[in-house]
Each structure stands twice: as structure tokens, then as C-alpha cells.
PDB file of C-alpha atoms and ligand atoms in Angstrom:
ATOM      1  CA  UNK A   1      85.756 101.316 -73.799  1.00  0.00           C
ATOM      2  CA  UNK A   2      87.282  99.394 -71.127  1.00  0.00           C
ATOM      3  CA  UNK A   3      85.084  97.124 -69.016  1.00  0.00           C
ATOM      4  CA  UNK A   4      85.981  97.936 -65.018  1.00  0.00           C
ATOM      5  CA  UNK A   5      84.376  96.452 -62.047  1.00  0.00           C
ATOM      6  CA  UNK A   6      83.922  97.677 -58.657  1.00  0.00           C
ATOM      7  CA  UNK A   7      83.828  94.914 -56.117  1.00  0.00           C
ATOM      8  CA  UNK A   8      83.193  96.174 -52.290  1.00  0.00           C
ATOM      9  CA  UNK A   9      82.733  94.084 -49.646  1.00  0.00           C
ATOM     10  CA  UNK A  10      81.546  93.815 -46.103  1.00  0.00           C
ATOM     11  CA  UNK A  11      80.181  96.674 -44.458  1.00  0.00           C
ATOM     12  CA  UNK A  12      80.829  99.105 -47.354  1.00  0.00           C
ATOM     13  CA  UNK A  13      76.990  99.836 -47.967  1.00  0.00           C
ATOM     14  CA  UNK A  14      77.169 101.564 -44.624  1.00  0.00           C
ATOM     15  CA  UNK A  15      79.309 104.489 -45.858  1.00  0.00           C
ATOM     16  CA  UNK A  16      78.229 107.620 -44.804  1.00  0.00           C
ATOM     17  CA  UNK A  17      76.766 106.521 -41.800  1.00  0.00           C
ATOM     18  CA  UNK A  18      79.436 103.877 -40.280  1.00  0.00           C
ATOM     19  CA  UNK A  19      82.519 105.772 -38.730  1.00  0.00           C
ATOM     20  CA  UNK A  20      82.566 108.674 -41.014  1.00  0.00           C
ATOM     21  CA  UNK A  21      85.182 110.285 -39.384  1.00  0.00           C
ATOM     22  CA  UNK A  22      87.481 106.645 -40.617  1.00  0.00           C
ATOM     23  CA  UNK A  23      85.340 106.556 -44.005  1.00  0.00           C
ATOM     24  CA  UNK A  24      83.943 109.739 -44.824  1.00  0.00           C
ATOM     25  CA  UNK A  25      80.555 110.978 -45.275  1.00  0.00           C
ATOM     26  CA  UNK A  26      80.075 109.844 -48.324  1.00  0.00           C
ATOM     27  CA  UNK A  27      77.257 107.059 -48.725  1.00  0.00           C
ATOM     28  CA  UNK A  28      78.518 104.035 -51.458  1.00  0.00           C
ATOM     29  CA  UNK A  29      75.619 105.168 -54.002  1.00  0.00           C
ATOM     30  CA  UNK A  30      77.627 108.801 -54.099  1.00  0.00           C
ATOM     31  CA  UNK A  31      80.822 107.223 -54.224  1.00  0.00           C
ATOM     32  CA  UNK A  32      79.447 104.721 -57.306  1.00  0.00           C
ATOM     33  CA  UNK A  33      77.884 108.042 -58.965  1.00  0.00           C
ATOM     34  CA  UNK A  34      81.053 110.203 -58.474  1.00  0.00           C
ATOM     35  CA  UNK A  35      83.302 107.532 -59.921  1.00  0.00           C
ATOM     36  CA  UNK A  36      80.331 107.319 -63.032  1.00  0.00           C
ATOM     37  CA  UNK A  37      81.026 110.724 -63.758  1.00  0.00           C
ATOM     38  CA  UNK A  38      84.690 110.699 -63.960  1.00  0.00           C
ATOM     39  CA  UNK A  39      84.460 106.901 -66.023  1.00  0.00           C
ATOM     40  CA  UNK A  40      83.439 108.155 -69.701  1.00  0.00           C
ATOM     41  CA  UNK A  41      86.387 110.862 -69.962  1.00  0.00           C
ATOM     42  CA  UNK A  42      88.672 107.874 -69.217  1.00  0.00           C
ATOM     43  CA  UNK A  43      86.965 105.410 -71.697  1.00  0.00           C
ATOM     44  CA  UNK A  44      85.901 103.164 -69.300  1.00  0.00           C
ATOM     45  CA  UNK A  45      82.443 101.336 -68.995  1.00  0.00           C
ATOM     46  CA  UNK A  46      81.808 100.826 -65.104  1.00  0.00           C
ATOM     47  CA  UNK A  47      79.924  98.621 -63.296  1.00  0.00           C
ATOM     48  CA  UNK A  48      79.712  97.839 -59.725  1.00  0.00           C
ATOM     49  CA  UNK A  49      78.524  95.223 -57.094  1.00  0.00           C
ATOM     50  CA  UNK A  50      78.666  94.913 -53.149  1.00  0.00           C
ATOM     51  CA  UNK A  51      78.079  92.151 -50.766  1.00  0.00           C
ATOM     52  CA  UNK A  52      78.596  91.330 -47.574  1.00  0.00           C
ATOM     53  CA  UNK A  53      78.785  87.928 -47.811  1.00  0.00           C
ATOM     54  CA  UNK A  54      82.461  86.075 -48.613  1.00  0.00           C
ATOM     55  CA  UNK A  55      80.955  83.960 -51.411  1.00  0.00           C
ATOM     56  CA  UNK A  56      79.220  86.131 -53.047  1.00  0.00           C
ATOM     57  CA  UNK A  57      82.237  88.047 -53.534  1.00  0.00           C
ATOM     58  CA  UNK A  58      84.373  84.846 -54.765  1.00  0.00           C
ATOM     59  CA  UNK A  59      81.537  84.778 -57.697  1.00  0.00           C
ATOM     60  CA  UNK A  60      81.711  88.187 -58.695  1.00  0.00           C
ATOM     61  CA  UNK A  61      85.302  88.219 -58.776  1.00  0.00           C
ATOM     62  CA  UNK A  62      85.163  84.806 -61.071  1.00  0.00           C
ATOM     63  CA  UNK A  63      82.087  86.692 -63.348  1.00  0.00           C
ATOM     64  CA  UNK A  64      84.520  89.734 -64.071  1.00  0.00           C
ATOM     65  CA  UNK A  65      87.433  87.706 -64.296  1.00  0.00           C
ATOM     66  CA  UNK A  66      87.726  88.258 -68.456  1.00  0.00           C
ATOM     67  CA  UNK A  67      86.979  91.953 -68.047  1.00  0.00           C
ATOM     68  CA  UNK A  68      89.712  94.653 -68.398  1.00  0.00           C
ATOM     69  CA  UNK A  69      89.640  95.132 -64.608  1.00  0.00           C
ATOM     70  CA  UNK A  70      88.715  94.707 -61.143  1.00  0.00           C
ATOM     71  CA  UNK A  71      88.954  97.310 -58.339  1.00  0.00           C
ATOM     72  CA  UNK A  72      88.520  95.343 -54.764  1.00  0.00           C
ATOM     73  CA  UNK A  73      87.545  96.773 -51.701  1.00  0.00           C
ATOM     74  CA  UNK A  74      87.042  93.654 -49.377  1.00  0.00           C
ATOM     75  CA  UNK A  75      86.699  95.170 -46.334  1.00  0.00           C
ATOM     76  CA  UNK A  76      87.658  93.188 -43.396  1.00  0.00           C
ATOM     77  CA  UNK A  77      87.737  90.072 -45.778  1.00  0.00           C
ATOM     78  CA  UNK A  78      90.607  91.800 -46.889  1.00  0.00           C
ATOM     79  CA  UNK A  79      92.881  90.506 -44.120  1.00  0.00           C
ATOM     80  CA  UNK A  80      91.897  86.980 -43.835  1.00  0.00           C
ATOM     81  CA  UNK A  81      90.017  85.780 -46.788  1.00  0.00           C
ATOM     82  CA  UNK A  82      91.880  82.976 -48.599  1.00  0.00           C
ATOM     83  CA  UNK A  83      89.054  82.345 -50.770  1.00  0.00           C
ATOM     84  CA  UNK A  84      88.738  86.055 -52.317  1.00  0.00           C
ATOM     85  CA  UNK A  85      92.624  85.657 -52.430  1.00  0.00           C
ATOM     86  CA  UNK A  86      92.325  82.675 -54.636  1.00  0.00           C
ATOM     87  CA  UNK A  87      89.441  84.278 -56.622  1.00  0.00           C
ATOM     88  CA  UNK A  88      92.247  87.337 -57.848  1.00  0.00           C
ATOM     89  CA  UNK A  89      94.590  84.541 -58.473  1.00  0.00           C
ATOM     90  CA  UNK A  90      92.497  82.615 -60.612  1.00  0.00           C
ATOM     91  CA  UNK A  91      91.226  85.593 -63.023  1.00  0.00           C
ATOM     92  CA  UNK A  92      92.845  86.786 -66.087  1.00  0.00           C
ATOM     93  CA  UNK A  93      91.682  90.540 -65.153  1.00  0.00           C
ATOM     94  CA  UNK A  94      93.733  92.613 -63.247  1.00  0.00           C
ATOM     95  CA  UNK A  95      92.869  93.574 -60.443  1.00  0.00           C
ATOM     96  CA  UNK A  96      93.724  96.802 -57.879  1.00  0.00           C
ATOM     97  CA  UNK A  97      93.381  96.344 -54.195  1.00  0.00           C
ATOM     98  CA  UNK A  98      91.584  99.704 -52.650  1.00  0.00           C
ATOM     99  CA  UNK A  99      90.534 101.154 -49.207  1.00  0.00           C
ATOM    100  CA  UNK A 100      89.609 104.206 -48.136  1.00  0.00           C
ATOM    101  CA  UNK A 101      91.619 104.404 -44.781  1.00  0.00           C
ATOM    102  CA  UNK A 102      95.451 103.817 -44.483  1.00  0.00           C
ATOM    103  CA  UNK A 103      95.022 100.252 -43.083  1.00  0.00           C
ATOM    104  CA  UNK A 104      98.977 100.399 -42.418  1.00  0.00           C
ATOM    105  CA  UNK A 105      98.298 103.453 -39.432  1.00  0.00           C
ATOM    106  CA  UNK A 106      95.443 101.690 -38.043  1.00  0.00           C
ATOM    107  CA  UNK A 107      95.498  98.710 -35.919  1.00  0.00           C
ATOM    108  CA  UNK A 108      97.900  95.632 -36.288  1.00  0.00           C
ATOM    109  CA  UNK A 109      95.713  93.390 -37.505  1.00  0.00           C
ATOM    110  CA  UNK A 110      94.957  95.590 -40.355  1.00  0.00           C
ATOM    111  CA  UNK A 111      98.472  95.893 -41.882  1.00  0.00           C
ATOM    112  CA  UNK A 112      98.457  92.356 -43.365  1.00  0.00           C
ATOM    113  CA  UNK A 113      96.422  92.151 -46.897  1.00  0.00           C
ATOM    114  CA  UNK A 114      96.208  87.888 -47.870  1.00  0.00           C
ATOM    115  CA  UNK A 115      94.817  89.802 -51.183  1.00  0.00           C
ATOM    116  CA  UNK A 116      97.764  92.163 -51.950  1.00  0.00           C
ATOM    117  CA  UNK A 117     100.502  90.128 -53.055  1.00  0.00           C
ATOM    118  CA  UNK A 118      97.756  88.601 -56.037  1.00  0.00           C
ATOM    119  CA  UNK A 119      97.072  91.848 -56.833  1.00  0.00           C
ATOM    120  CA  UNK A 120      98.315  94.232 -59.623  1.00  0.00           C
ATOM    121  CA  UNK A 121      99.007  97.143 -56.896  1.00  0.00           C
ATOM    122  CA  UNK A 122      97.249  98.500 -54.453  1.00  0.00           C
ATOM    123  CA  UNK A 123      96.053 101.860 -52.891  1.00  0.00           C
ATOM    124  CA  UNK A 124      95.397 102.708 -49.687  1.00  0.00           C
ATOM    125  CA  UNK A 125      94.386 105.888 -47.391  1.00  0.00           C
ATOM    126  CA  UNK A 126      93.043 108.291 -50.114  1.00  0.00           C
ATOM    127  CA  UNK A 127      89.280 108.003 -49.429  1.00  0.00           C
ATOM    128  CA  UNK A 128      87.139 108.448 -52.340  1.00  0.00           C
ATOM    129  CA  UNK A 129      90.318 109.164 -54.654  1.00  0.00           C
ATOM    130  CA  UNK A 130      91.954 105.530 -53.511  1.00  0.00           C
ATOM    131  CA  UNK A 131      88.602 103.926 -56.376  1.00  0.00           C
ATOM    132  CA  UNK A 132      89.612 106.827 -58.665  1.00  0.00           C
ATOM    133  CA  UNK A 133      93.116 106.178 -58.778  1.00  0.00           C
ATOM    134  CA  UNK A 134      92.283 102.632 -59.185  1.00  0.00           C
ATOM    135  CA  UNK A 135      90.493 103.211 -62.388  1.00  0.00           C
ATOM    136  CA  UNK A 136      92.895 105.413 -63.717  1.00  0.00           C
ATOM    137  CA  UNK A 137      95.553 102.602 -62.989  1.00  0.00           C
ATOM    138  CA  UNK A 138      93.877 100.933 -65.826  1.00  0.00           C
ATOM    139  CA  UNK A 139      94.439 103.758 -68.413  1.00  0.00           C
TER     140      UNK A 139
HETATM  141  C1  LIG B   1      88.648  99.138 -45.402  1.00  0.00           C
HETATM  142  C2  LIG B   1      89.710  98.800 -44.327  1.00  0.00           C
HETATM  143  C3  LIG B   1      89.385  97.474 -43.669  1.00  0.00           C
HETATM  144  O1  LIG B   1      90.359  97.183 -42.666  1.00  0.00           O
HETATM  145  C4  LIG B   1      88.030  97.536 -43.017  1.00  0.00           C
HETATM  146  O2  LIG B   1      87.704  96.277 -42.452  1.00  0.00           O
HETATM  147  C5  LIG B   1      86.966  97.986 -43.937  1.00  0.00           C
HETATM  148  C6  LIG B   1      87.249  99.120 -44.814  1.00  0.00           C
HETATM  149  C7  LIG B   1      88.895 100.538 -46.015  1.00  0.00           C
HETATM  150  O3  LIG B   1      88.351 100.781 -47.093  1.00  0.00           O
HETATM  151  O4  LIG B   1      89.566 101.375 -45.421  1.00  0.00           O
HETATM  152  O5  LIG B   1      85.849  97.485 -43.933  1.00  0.00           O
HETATM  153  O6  LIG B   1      88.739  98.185 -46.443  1.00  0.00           O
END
């Protein structure tokens, strides 16, 4: 089995109830149960964590840095964090860049990632199926 990680950040534990019509109505526990389901048919072992809070995300980047994969939803951090940016630089795991709208049709100061260019890929606009690609990414 292949050890996976689901990092989201800021603001994510309001899915379902925070701009749906952006996000979905999906709330972050059905998203992390959905993606469960789908995670022993492609021999991975998930686990996930969520905080709003920038370092807090630095250190679980750096504590799943020796798994077989990361899948990062910053949030807004996305954009301007230099810190989670040097957290995906640092680890040896690879790690996908995810978010559930297409930041690139949305507004301007959305369209620049600082995380992107550390990361193996990214994937962007697909909702719920942006986390699922991710983990299949590491197939
Ligand atoms: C997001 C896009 C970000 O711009 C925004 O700040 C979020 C969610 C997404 O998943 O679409 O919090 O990462």
C-alpha cells in the first residue's frame, strides 16, 4: 500500500456550507469519506489533516515528507505562502497541488500558485474529482 496524505488548508472545513455554489455542497468529512472509499481499490493507505493555521500546515507537510505522497489544498495560502512553498521543496514526497475551483477563471489574484512550480503537477477546477485525480496521479 502506498502511504498518501491529504493536506487542506484554510477555510476548507467550511465546505458545504461556505460558497457552495464555488465549492460544492459537499462538507470536507464527505469529501475525506468519498476519497476513503475509492483509496483501497487503488492500494493506497490514506490519511488526512486540515488546518487553518500557516504553520501548522508547514509541520504536516515536513511529518509526511518520507511518505509516498502529498495532495495539497492550501487554500488562499496557496497564492502567497512562501513557507508552505518551502515545506514542498524540502520533502522527498511528491506532492500534487489541488483545488476544487478553476483558480485560473476566477479573480487575478488567484491565477498565481508560489506552490505550483515545487510541485509534481497540479489540478485544478474538477471539484471533488481534482483530490481523486490527485491520488490516482500516484498510481
Ligand atoms: C481553493 C482556491 C483558493 O483560491 C481559495 O482561497 C480556497 C479554495 C480551491 O480549492 O478552489 O480557499 O484552494
Amino acid at each position: 500500500m502506498k502511504k498518501v496524505v491529504v493536506i487542506n488548508g484554510p477555510n476548507l472545513n467550511l465546505l458545504g456550507k461556505r460558497e457552495p455554489s464555488v465549492y460544492g455542497a459537499a462538507t470536507l468529512d464527505e469529501l475525506n469519506e468519498w476519497l476513503l472509499r475509492a483509496a483501497p481499490d487503488l492500494g493506497i493507505d490514506l490519511t488526512f489533516f486540515q488546518s487553518n493555521v500557516e504553520g501548522e500546515i508547514v509541520t504536516a507537510i515536513q511529518e509526511a515528507g518520507s511518505s509516498d505522497g502529498i495532495v495539497l489544498n492550501a487554500g488562499a495560502y496557496t497564492h502567497y505562502s512562501i513557507a508552505i512553498r518551502d515545506a514542498v521543496a524540502a520533502v522527498q514526497a511528491p506532492v500534487v497541488e489541488v483545488h476544487l475551483s478553476n483558480v485560473y477563471s476566477r479573480e487575478d489574484f488567484r491565477h498565481v500558485s508560489v506552490i505550483g512550480p515545487v510541485c509534481r503537477g497540479s489540478i485544478v477546477g474538477f471539484g471533488k474529482d481534482s483530490y481523486l485525480l490527485a491520488l490516482k496521479s500516484f498510481v
